[in-house]
Amino acid sequence: MRAQPPPPASWADAGLVSGEAVELDVRAARLGSRVLALLIDLLAQLVVALLLSTVLSTLLLLLPGGLFDAALSGALQTVLLVLVLVGYPVLMERFVGGRTLGKLAVGLRVVRADGGPVGVGQSLTRALVGVAVEWPGLVLPLLSWAASVTVMLSDPRGRRLGDLVAGTLVVHTRGAGVWRPVPPAVPPLLGWAATLDLSRVDDGLALAVRQYLGRVHQLSEPDRTRLGRELWAEVAAVTSPPPPWAAPEPAYLAAVLAERGRRAAYRLGRTRAVTAALWPELAPPLAVVAPVAVPTSVASAPTTLRPAAPAAAVPTWPDPVRGQRAPVDAER
């Protein structure tokens, strides 16, 4: 089955293949989405750094004066820098399934080059390479930044230096497909659809029609017409009367599906109305009523259950054999 229009070049370009040799419809993350995720992660790292600095400052104030010196201060700053720049991405990717806060917000995920979950060693390698030559780039910052951007733009799957070294890949976790509703029924066919006998249209056939109408815009000819005719032949075999005038098969299918949904909604409404009449507690009012103050004597009184509704009278007929009145549905 061919699709129309063809998918864009950026769709399913991650090159991931499942164990059954089926290519997965996964997109590789590019420079724009990854930069946005990086900016969000920088804000999160700044917050983490402020919190850790506050905690360390509080602990240092509790130490005796002779134990604190410049060497201890430098060591603590180094530990804080490593925890923020290296520990943050490694821990997040380890416990959140290859995602950081920025990747969660943008919809990205780090995976292995073969599509498997990323490991701790790979996350650590990505973080160390990123700190050294990408961001913040401790080795030749300007030159390393230019090299990182060049590598990401030239790589077919948008990988950075850390991904190439660690054997990882960043992919999108959200599909790029556009949701389209089912085409509405043609008004001239609504009167005909209201007279249809739909008792033999089962849920499986209705689901097939629903899926076809939801994807009819993606199908190309002649597959679109062929599949529509096959589905309409199945539906026409279990419904009556036939349509009054010639129309495309998708129009018939849309009318039948709309009428089936209308009848289901009507039955559901009647069921809820009967339930609300027999047991009002199951159907609370939509309007929110302001609370009313209850006297103490009433509030402290024990509550009792609402008595059950009386049983409805069963119509009876005189029994000519026993001379007694028997229910209508009684077995004679």
XYZ file of C-alpha atoms in Angstrom:
332
model
C 0.000 0.000 0.000
C 1.573 3.261 -1.111
C 1.241 6.520 0.783
C 0.357 9.867 -0.709
C 1.928 12.356 -0.333
C 5.307 10.670 0.260
C 6.815 11.144 3.720
C 9.331 13.951 4.119
C 13.023 13.224 3.857
C 13.521 13.818 7.582
C 11.025 11.106 8.587
C 12.282 7.687 9.704
C 15.898 8.721 9.082
C 17.346 7.297 12.295
C 18.222 4.040 10.539
C 17.039 1.856 13.447
C 16.044 -1.702 12.588
C 14.193 -4.052 14.920
C 15.135 -7.667 15.580
C 12.654 -8.755 12.893
C 14.560 -6.701 10.274
C 11.835 -4.010 10.166
C 12.918 -0.387 9.912
C 11.450 1.695 12.729
C 9.652 4.955 11.993
C 11.921 7.038 14.219
C 13.370 10.441 13.443
C 16.856 11.496 14.423
C 17.099 14.709 16.447
C 18.717 17.607 14.604
C 20.578 20.714 15.678
C 17.520 22.886 16.415
C 15.730 20.533 18.807
C 18.958 19.562 20.545
C 19.988 23.180 21.120
C 16.560 23.869 22.638
C 16.923 20.871 24.940
C 20.434 22.074 25.882
C 19.127 25.512 26.882
C 16.525 23.920 29.153
C 19.173 21.664 30.678
C 21.421 24.684 31.308
C 18.658 26.311 33.332
C 18.167 23.091 35.284
C 21.906 22.790 35.908
C 22.019 26.391 37.115
C 19.292 25.637 39.643
C 21.118 22.490 40.780
C 24.360 24.443 41.135
C 22.664 27.091 43.278
C 21.129 24.462 45.537
C 24.404 22.572 45.965
C 26.291 25.822 46.627
C 23.822 26.733 49.346
C 24.181 23.329 50.992
C 27.986 23.398 50.827
C 28.121 26.941 52.182
C 25.961 25.915 55.113
C 28.207 22.937 55.852
C 31.349 25.056 55.657
C 29.960 27.498 58.162
C 29.642 24.657 60.639
C 33.320 23.677 60.320
C 35.956 25.031 62.709
C 37.874 28.027 61.382
C 41.213 26.209 61.079
C 39.897 23.510 58.697
C 38.742 25.817 55.922
C 41.364 27.176 53.531
C 41.832 27.996 49.854
C 42.715 24.388 48.917
C 39.480 23.062 50.405
C 37.509 25.788 48.690
C 39.027 24.929 45.305
C 38.414 21.213 45.778
C 34.771 21.810 46.663
C 34.295 24.030 43.619
C 35.757 21.313 41.400
C 33.487 18.675 42.912
C 30.512 20.964 42.457
C 31.417 21.575 38.806
C 31.767 17.844 38.115
C 28.462 17.053 39.800
C 26.598 19.676 37.782
C 28.200 19.170 34.351
C 28.796 15.404 34.456
C 26.629 13.978 37.210
C 23.430 15.683 36.097
C 23.227 14.179 32.562
C 24.550 10.769 33.638
C 22.102 10.362 36.526
C 19.161 11.685 34.553
C 19.810 9.429 31.568
C 20.325 6.483 33.898
C 17.095 6.833 35.888
C 14.782 8.566 33.354
C 15.376 6.272 30.399
C 17.910 8.247 28.387
C 16.259 11.611 28.995
C 17.164 14.798 30.792
C 14.750 17.579 31.708
C 15.453 19.332 28.422
C 14.965 16.165 26.401
C 11.735 15.414 28.256
C 10.389 18.863 27.395
C 11.360 18.682 23.721
C 10.543 14.982 23.261
C 14.022 13.501 22.750
C 15.757 10.401 24.005
C 19.299 9.029 23.941
C 19.586 5.456 22.654
C 22.362 3.197 21.491
C 23.298 3.173 17.834
C 21.321 -0.070 17.454
C 18.245 1.373 19.171
C 18.735 -0.231 22.602
C 18.676 1.634 25.920
C 21.748 3.682 26.719
C 24.098 2.429 29.431
C 25.874 4.226 32.256
C 29.251 3.967 30.536
C 27.900 5.472 27.349
C 26.213 8.303 29.224
C 29.446 9.013 31.099
C 31.438 9.044 27.851
C 28.969 11.455 26.234
C 29.112 13.765 29.239
C 32.924 13.804 29.456
C 33.358 14.459 25.737
C 30.713 17.159 25.916
C 32.401 18.951 28.810
C 35.819 18.708 27.171
C 35.179 19.735 23.577
C 31.515 20.741 23.191
C 29.849 22.515 26.088
C 31.308 24.310 27.951
C 34.327 23.170 25.944
C 37.286 23.279 28.311
C 39.710 22.588 25.425
C 39.802 25.446 22.886
C 36.212 26.579 23.396
C 35.593 28.541 20.176
C 37.306 26.006 17.933
C 35.608 23.039 19.600
C 32.182 24.702 19.313
C 32.655 25.251 15.586
C 33.829 21.661 15.170
C 30.811 20.323 17.092
C 28.313 22.269 14.996
C 30.049 21.159 11.795
C 29.936 17.508 12.843
C 26.230 17.677 13.723
C 25.330 19.367 10.426
C 27.361 16.953 8.340
C 26.354 13.719 10.069
C 23.387 11.978 8.362
C 21.741 11.296 11.731
C 22.662 14.560 13.438
C 25.082 13.050 15.951
C 27.560 15.132 17.882
C 31.101 14.246 18.885
C 29.966 12.673 22.139
C 27.512 10.439 20.278
C 30.175 9.321 17.798
C 32.599 8.418 20.575
C 30.018 6.707 22.818
C 28.094 4.986 20.015
C 24.777 6.653 20.815
C 22.037 8.490 18.986
C 19.396 11.048 19.977
C 15.941 10.402 18.503
C 12.494 11.931 18.701
C 9.947 10.164 20.891
C 6.923 11.974 19.464
C 5.479 11.221 16.068
C 5.266 13.898 13.420
C 2.037 12.652 11.885
C -0.899 15.036 11.631
C -4.122 13.882 13.272
C -7.108 13.992 10.937
C -10.725 13.318 11.934
C -13.031 10.967 10.076
C -14.674 12.677 7.062
C -18.238 13.770 7.916
C -21.269 12.162 6.361
C -22.723 13.722 3.200
C -26.033 15.453 4.146
C -28.114 13.874 1.292
C -27.217 10.426 2.636
C -28.284 11.101 6.224
C -31.940 10.316 5.539
C -31.028 7.018 3.905
C -28.646 6.138 6.739
C -31.418 6.659 9.304
C -33.415 3.812 7.697
C -30.567 1.300 7.652
C -30.611 -2.015 9.475
C -27.226 -2.050 11.212
C -27.790 -5.036 13.483
C -25.283 -7.176 11.548
C -22.490 -4.581 11.410
C -20.134 -5.890 14.078
C -17.422 -3.964 15.904
C -14.606 -5.428 13.799
C -16.119 -4.237 10.531
C -16.898 -0.821 12.011
C -13.313 -0.511 13.223
C -11.985 -1.371 9.759
C -14.196 1.324 8.233
C -13.050 3.802 10.875
C -9.379 3.131 10.163
C -9.911 3.372 6.409
C -11.711 6.712 6.658
C -9.031 8.056 8.986
C -6.262 7.165 6.517
C -8.022 7.675 3.205
C -6.089 10.909 2.604
C -2.808 8.980 2.780
C -3.700 6.329 0.205
C -2.927 6.688 -3.471
C -4.849 5.407 -6.450
C -5.762 2.737 -7.376
C -5.340 1.326 -3.848
C -7.682 3.921 -2.331
C -10.572 3.021 -4.649
C -9.964 -0.725 -4.449
C -9.911 -0.805 -0.647
C -12.973 1.434 -0.459
C -14.935 -0.847 -2.776
C -13.956 -3.946 -0.812
C -15.066 -2.399 2.472
C -18.315 -1.118 0.987
C -19.049 -4.598 -0.432
C -18.690 -6.029 3.083
C -20.888 -3.330 4.613
C -23.536 -3.521 1.871
C -23.811 -7.283 2.378
C -24.978 -6.829 5.993
C -27.069 -3.641 5.663
C -30.302 -2.711 3.919
C -31.835 -0.902 2.067
C -29.342 -0.028 -0.703
C -28.353 3.619 -1.236
C -30.781 5.736 -3.282
C -28.214 7.257 -5.655
C -24.688 6.628 -6.835
C -21.884 8.133 -4.762
C -18.254 7.329 -3.997
C -17.730 4.425 -1.620
C -16.121 6.598 1.125
C -19.327 8.669 1.235
C -21.427 5.544 1.886
C -19.012 4.323 4.546
C -18.938 7.698 6.307
C -22.751 7.830 6.388
C -23.024 4.302 7.808
C -20.365 4.954 10.448
C -21.970 8.269 11.474
C -25.404 6.651 11.813
C -23.969 3.797 13.870
C -22.295 6.281 16.206
C -25.501 8.331 16.481
C -27.540 5.287 17.485
C -24.921 4.214 20.014
C -24.952 7.697 21.573
C -28.769 7.629 21.691
C -28.810 4.251 23.446
C -26.218 5.433 25.918
C -28.256 8.546 26.666
C -31.408 6.510 27.283
C -29.541 4.118 29.569
C -28.162 6.993 31.612
C -31.599 8.594 31.840
C -33.160 5.362 33.148
C -30.299 4.932 35.627
C -30.723 8.495 36.868
C -34.465 7.971 37.333
C -34.077 4.704 39.266
C -31.063 5.721 41.350
C -30.359 9.478 41.367
C -27.203 9.021 43.422
C -25.457 7.499 40.381
C -26.074 10.646 38.327
C -24.927 13.656 40.382
C -26.107 17.076 39.196
C -23.768 19.028 36.939
C -24.183 22.295 38.813
C -22.014 22.768 41.884
C -24.159 23.560 44.889
C -22.715 25.723 47.627
C -22.379 23.949 50.974
C -25.156 24.621 53.489
C -24.476 24.927 57.195
C -25.894 21.984 59.105
C -26.962 22.315 62.745
C -24.887 20.445 65.265
C -27.783 18.298 66.400
C -28.514 17.175 62.865
C -24.858 16.648 61.999
C -24.317 14.467 65.038
C -27.370 12.313 64.336
C -26.593 8.834 62.946
C -27.060 8.497 59.213
C -29.156 5.737 57.690
C -29.110 4.181 54.289
C -31.664 5.252 51.715
C -34.382 2.579 51.421
C -34.420 0.607 48.223
C -36.960 1.456 45.548
C -40.114 -0.671 45.706
C -40.328 -3.465 43.220
C -42.456 -2.725 40.181
C -45.799 -4.510 39.979
C -45.710 -7.444 37.576
C -48.810 -7.735 35.301
C -50.673 -11.015 35.746
C -53.303 -13.049 33.930
C -55.856 -15.464 35.461
C -54.663 -19.053 35.367
C -57.544 -21.234 34.063
C -55.968 -24.418 35.424
C -55.098 -23.496 39.005
C -57.584 -20.677 39.437
C -54.822 -18.317 40.492
C -53.293 -15.210 38.933
C -49.901 -16.006 37.391
C -47.310 -13.563 36.015
C -47.394 -12.845 32.313
C -43.919 -14.271 31.747
C -44.473 -17.287 33.979
C -43.869 -20.685 32.479
C -47.189 -22.452 31.870
